[in-house]
CSV table of C-alpha atoms in Angstrom, one decimal:
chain,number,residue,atom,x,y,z
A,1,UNK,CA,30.9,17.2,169.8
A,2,UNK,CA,28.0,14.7,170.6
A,3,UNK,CA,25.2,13.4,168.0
A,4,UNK,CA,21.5,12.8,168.9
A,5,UNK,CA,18.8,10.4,166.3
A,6,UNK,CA,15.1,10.7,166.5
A,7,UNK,CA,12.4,9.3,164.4
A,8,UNK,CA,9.1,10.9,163.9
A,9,UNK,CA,6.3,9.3,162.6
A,10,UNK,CA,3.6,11.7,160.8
A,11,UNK,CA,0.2,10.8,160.6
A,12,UNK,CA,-1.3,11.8,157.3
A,13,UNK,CA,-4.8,11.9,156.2
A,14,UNK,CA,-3.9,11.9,152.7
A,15,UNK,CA,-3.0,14.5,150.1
A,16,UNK,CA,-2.0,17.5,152.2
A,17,UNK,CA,1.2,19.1,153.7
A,18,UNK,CA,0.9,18.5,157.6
A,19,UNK,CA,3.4,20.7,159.6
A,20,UNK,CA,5.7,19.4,162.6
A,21,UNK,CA,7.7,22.4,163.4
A,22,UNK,CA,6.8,22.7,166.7
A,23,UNK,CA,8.1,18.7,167.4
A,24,UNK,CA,11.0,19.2,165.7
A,25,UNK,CA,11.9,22.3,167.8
A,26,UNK,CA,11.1,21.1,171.0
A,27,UNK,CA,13.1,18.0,170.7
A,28,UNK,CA,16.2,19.9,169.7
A,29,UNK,CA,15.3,22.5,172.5
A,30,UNK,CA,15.9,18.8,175.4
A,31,UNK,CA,19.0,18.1,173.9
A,32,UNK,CA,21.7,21.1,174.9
A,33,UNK,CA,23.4,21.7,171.9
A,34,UNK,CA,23.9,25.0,171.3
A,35,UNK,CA,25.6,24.7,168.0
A,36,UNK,CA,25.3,22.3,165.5
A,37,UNK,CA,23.7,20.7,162.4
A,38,UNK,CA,20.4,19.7,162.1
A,39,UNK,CA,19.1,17.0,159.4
A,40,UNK,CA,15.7,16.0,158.3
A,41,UNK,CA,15.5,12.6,156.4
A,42,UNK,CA,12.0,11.5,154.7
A,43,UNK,CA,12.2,7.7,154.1
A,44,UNK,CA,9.6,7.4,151.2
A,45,UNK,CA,9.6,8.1,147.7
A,46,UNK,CA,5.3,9.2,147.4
A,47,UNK,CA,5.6,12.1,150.5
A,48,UNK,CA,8.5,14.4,150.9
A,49,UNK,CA,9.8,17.9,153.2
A,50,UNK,CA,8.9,21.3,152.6
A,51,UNK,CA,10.1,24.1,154.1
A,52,UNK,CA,7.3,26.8,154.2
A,53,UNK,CA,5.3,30.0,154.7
A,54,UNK,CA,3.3,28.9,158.1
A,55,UNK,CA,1.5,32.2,158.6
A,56,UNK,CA,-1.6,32.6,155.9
A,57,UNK,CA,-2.7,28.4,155.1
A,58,UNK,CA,-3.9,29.9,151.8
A,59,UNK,CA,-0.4,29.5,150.4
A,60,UNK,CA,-0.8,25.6,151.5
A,61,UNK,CA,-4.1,25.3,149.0
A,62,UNK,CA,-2.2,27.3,146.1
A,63,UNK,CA,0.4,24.7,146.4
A,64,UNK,CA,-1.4,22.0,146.7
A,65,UNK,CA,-3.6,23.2,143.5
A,66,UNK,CA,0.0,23.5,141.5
A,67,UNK,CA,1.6,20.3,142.0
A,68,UNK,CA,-2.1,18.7,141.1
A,69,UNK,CA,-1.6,20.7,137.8
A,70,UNK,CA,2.1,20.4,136.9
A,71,UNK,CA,1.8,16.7,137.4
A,72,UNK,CA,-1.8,15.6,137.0
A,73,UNK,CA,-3.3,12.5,137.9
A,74,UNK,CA,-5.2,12.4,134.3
A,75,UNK,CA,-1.9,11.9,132.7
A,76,UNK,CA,-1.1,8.6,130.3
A,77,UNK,CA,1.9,7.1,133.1
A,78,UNK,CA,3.2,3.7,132.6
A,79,UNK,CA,3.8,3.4,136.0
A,80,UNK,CA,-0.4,2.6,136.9
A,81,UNK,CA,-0.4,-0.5,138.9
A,82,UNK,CA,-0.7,1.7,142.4
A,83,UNK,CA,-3.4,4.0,141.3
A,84,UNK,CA,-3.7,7.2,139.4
A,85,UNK,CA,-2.1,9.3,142.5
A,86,UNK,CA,0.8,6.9,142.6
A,87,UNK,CA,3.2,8.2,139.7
A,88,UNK,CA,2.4,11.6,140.7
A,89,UNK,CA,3.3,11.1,143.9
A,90,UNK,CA,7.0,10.3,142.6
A,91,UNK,CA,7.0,13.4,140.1
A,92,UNK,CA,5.9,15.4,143.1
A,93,UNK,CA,8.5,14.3,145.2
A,94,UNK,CA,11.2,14.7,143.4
A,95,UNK,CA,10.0,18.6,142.3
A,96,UNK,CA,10.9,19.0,146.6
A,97,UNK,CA,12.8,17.4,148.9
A,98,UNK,CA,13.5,14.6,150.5
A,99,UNK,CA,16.5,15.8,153.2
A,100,UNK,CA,16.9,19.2,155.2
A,101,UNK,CA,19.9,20.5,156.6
A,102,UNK,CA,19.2,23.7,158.9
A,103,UNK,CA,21.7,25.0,161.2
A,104,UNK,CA,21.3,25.3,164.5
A,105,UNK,CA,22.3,28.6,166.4
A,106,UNK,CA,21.9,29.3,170.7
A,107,UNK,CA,19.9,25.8,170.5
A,108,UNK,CA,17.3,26.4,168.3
A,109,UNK,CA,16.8,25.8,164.6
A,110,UNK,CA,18.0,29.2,162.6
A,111,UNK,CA,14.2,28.9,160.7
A,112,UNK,CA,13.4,32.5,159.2
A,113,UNK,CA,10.2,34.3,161.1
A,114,UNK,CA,7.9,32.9,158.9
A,115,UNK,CA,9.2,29.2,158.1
A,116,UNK,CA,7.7,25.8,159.2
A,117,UNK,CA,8.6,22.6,158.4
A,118,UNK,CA,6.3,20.3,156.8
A,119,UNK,CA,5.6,16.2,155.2
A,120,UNK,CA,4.0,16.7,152.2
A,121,UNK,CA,2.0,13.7,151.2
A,122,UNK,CA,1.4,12.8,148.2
A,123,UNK,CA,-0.8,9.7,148.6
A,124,UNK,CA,-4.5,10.2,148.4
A,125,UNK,CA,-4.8,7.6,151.1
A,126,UNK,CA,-3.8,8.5,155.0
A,127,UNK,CA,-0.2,7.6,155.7
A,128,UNK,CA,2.5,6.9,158.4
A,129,UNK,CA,5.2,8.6,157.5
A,130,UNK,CA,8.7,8.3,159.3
A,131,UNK,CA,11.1,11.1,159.5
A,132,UNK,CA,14.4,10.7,160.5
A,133,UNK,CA,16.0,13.4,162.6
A,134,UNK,CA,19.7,13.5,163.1
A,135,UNK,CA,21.9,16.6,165.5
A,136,UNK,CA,25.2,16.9,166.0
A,137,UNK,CA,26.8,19.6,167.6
A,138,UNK,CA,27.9,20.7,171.2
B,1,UNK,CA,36.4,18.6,165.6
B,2,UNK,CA,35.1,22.5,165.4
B,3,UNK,CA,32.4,24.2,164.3
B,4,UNK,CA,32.0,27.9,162.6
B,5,UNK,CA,29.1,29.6,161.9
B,6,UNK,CA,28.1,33.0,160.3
B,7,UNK,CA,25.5,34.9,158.4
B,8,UNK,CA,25.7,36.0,155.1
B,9,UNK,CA,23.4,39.3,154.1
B,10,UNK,CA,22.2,39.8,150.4
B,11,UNK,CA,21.0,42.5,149.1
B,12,UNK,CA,18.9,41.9,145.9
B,13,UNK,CA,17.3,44.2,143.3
B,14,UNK,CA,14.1,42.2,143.0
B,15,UNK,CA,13.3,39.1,140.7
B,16,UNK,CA,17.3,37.5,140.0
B,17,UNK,CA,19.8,35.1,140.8
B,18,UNK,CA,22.7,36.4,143.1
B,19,UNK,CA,26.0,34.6,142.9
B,20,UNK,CA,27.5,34.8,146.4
B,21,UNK,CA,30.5,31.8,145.6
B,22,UNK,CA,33.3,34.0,146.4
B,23,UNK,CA,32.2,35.3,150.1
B,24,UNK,CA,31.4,31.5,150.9
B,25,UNK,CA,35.4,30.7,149.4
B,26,UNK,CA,36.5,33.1,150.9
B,27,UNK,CA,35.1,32.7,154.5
B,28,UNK,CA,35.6,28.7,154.5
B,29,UNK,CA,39.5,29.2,153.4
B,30,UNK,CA,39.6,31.7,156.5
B,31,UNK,CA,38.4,29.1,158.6
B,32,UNK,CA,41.2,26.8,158.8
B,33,UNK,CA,39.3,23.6,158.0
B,34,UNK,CA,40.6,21.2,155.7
B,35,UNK,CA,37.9,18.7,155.4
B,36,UNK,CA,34.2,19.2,156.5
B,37,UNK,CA,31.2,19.7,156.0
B,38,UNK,CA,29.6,23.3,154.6
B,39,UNK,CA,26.2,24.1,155.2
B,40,UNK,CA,24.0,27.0,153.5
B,41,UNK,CA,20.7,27.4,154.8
B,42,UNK,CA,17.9,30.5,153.2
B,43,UNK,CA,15.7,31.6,156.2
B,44,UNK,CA,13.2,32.7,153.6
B,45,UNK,CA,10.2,31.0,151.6
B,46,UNK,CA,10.1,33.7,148.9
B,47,UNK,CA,14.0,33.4,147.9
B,48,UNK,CA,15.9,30.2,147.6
B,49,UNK,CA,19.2,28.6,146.7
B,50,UNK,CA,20.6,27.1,143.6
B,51,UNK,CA,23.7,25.9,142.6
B,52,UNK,CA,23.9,26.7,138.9
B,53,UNK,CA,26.3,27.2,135.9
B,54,UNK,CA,28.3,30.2,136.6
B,55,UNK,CA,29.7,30.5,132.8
B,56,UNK,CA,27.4,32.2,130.8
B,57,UNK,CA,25.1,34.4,132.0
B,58,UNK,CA,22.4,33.8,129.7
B,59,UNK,CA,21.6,30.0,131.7
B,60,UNK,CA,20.7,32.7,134.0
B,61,UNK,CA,18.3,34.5,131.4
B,62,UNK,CA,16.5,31.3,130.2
B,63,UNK,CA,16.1,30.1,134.1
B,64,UNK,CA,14.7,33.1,135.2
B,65,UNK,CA,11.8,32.5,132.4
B,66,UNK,CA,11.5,29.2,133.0
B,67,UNK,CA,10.3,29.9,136.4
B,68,UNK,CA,8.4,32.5,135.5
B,69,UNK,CA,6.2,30.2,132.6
B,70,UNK,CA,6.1,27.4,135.2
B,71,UNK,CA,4.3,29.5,137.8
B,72,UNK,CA,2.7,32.7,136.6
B,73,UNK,CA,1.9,35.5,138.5
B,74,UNK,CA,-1.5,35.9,136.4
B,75,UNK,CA,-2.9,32.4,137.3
B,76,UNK,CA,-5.4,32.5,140.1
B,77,UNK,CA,-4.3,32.4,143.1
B,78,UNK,CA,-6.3,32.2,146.6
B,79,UNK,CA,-3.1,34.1,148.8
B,80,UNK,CA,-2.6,37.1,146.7
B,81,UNK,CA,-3.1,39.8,149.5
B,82,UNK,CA,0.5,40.2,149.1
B,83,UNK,CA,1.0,41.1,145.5
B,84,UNK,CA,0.8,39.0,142.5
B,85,UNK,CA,4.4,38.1,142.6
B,86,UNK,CA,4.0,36.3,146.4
B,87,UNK,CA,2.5,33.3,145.3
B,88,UNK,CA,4.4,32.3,142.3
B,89,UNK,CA,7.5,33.3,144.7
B,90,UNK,CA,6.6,30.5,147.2
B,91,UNK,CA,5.9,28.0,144.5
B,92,UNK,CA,9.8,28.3,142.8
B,93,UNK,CA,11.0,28.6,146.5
B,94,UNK,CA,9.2,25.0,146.9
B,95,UNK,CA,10.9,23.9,143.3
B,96,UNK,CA,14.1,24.8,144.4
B,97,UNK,CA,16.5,24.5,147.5
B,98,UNK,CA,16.3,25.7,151.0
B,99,UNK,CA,20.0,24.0,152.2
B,100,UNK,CA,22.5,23.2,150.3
B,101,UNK,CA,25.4,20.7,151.7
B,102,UNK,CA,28.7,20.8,150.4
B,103,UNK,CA,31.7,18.9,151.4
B,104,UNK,CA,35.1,20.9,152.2
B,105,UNK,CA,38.2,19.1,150.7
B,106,UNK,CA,41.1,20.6,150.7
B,107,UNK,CA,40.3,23.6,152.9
B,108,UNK,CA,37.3,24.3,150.2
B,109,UNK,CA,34.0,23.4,149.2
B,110,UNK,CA,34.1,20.9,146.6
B,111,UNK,CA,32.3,22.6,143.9
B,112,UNK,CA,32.6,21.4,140.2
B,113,UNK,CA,34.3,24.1,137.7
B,114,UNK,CA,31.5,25.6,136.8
B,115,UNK,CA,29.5,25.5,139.8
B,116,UNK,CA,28.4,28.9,141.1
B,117,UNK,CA,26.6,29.3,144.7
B,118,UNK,CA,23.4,31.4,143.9
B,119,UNK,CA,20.6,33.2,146.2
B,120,UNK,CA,17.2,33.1,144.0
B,121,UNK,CA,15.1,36.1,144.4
B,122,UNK,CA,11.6,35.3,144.0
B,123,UNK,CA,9.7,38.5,144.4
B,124,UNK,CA,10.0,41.8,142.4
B,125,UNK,CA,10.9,44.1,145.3
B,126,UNK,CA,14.6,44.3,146.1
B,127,UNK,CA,15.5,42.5,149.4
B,128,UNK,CA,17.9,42.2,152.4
B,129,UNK,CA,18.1,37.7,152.3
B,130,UNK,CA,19.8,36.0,155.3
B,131,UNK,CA,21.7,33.0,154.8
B,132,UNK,CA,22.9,30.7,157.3
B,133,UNK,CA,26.7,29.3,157.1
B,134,UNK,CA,27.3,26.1,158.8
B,135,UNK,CA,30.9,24.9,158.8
B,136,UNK,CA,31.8,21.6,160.6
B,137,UNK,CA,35.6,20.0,160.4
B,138,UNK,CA,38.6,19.7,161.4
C,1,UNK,CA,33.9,11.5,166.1
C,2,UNK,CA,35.5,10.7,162.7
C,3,UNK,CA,35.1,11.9,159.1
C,4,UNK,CA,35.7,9.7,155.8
C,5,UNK,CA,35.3,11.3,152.2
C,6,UNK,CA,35.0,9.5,148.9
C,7,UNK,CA,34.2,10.4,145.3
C,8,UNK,CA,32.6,8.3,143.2
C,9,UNK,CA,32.4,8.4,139.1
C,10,UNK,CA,29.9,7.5,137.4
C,11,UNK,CA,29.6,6.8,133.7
C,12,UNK,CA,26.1,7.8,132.4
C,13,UNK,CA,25.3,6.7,128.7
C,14,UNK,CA,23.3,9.9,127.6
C,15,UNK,CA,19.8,10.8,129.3
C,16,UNK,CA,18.3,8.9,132.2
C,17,UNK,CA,19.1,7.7,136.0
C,18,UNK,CA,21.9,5.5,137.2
C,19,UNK,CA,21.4,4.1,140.4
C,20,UNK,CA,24.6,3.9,142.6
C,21,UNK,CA,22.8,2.4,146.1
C,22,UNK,CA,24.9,-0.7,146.4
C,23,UNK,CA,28.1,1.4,146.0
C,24,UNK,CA,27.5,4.2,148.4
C,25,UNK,CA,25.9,1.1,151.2
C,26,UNK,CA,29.4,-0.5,150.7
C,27,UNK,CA,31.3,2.5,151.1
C,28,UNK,CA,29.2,3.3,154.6
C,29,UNK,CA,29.5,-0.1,156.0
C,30,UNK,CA,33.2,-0.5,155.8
C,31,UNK,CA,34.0,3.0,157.6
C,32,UNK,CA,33.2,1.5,160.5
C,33,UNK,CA,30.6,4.4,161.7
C,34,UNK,CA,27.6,3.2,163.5
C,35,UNK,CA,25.8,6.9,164.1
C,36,UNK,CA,26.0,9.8,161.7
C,37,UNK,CA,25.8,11.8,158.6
C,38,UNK,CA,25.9,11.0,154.8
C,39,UNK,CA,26.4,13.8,152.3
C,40,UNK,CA,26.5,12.9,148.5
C,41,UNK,CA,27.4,15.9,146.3
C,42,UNK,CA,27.1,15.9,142.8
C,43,UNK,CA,29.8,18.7,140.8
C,44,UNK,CA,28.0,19.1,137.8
C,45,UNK,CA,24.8,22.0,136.7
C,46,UNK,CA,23.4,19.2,134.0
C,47,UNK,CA,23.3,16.6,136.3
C,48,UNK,CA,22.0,16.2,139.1
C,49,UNK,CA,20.9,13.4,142.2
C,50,UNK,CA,17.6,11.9,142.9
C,51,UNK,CA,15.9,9.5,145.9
C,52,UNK,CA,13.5,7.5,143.8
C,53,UNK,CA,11.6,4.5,143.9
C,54,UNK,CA,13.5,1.4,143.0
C,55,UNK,CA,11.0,-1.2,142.9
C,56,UNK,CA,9.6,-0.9,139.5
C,57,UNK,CA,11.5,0.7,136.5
C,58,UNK,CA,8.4,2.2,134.9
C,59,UNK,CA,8.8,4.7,137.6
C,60,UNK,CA,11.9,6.3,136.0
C,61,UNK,CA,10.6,6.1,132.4
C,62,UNK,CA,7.2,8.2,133.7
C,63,UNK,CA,10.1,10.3,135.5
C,64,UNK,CA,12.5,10.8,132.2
C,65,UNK,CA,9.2,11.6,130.6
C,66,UNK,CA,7.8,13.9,133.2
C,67,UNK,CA,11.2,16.2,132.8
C,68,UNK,CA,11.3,16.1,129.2
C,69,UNK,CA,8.0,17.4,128.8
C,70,UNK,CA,8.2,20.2,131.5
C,71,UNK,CA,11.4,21.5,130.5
C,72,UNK,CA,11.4,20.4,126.7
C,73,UNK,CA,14.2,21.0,124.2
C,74,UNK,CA,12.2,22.5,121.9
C,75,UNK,CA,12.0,25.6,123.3
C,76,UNK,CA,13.5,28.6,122.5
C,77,UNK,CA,16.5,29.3,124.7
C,78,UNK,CA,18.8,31.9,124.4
C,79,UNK,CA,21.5,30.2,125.8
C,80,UNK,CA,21.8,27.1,123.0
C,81,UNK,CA,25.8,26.9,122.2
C,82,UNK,CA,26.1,23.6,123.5
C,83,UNK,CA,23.0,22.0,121.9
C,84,UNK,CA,19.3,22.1,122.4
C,85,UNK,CA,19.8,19.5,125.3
C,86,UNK,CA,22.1,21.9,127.6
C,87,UNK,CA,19.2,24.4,129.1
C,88,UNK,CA,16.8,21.8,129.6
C,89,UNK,CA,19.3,19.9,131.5
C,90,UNK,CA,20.4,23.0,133.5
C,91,UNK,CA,16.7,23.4,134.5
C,92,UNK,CA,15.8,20.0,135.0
C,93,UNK,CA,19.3,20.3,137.8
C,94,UNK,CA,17.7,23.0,139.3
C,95,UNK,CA,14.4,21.2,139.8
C,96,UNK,CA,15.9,18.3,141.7
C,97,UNK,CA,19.0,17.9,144.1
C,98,UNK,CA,22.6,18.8,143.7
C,99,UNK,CA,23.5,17.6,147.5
C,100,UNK,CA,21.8,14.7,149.5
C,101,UNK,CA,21.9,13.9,153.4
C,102,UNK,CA,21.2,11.1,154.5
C,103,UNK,CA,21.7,10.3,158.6
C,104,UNK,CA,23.7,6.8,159.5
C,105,UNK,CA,21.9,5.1,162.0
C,106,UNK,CA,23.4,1.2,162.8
C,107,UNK,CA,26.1,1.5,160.5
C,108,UNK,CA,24.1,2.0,157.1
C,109,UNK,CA,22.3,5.0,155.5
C,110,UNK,CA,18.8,5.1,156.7
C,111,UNK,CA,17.0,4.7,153.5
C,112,UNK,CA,13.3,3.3,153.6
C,113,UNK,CA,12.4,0.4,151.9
C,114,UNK,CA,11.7,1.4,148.6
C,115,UNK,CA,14.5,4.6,148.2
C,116,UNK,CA,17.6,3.9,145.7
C,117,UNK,CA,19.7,6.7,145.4
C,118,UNK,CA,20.3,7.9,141.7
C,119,UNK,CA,22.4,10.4,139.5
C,120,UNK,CA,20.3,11.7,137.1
C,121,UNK,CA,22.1,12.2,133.9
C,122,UNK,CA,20.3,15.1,131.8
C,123,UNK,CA,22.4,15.4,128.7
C,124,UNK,CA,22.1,13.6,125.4
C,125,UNK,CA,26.2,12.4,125.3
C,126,UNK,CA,27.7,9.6,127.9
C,127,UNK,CA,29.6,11.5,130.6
C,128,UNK,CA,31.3,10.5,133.3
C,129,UNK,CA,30.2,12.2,136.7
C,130,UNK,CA,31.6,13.2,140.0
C,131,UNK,CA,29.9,12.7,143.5
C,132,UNK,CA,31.8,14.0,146.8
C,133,UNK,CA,30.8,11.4,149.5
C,134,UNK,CA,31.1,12.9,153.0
C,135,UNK,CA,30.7,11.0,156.2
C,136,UNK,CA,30.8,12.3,159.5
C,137,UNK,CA,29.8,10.3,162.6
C,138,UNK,CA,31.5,7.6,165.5
């Protein structure tokens, strides 16, 4: 059983979900384990993961348009030092996720035909964000 | 330290949560690990996971229209080539879990007393879901 | 490679989020694991666990707030036996996390700057809660 870290940092050019699947895969592809556990770690509390549809990028604007309206910016927060996108940010993250866990099977990632993994950020403002990426397996 | 993996097929009748605890118990005890870690993973993004109150079935009721009110399939949506029911389907996907981590104690997964393991069907057609089993102890 | 479990109670005084960093650091650092993974698990369908913010506390009031208003008790439910605080708090459980990993790189849990890790209490009463700590690593 062996273990393998990795930390990617996403480049964001503010509010928008930005998909690394395609990094994610190929680095678990160099490391030979054919079984094991693969975990995605978001280190922020304004940008978070997503696991979703990467086939029609409609479905990115619809969500995009329902977290804007299930927690506004327009909204009375307390929380206002940061900007209006700051509190919403937090709400938003914590409606999705902040760690992944997908198995891996014959070396790959078992991701369905149509899932992609993606940073959602929250900020208006372009971001790095770092994920941490953690395999173990053999 | 080994590893076990396996899939787990559900067949759903359309819009619903499916309570699949007992196959999961069931397979982990056969396993012959006594403490680990579990691993559930949903290879779709128009179904999801939940772990939820396995008691009284109408928690289920009232979280079915919950999601329902929260994201309606009559609000405008751009990606609705699929059917009014895709969209919203996405959305609760995003709300709710993709993986779900459990520790194994005991030779099984450490769920409260009235934890249940559900699939959540999002769209109104029935489906065949694929979940991903991940078992890693010793 | 070595495993280490813990469970840790937690004594909530009613609504709101109790942040249990320091403990779970503490925990990780004496194990003696420099690489790995860190699962928390929390038993319970009316509570639930949350990576937030920890910098300002006006974060978790807009938060509180946030959840109380999108999943109000107020509404009718059908399932209301145990008080008009028990759906909400089932729903507000299913709209955040009931399991957490977190990857162990240098010995700690590799949370980003601003990220305490919190149990998020959503019934009226005190309780005491249960999280399953899982380590896995060498």
């Amino acid at each position: 059983m062996r273990q393998a870290q990795y930390k990617i940092s996403i480049a964001t050019r503010g509010k928008g979900i930005v998909e690394f699947t395609r990094e994610v895969k190929r680095w678990v592809e160099g490391q030979g384990i054919a079984t094991g556990l693969l975990t995605l770690y978001c280190r922020h509390t304004s940008a978070s993961l997503l696991i979703q549809e990467n086939a029609d990028p409609d479905v990115q604007t619809d969500l995009l348009n329902f977290f804007e309206e299930i927690a506004p910016e327009n909204r009375p927060y307390v929380h206002d030092t940061e900007g209006p996108d700051d509190m919403p940010a937090h709400i938003r993250a914590a409606l999705t996720q902040t760690s992944l866990s997908i198995p891996v099977v014959k070396g790959a990632p078992a991701l369905g035909t149509w899932q992609g993994i993606y940073l959602f950020e929250h900020r208006s403002a372009p971001h790095t964000r770092e994920v941490v990426v953690h395999l173990l397996g053999e």
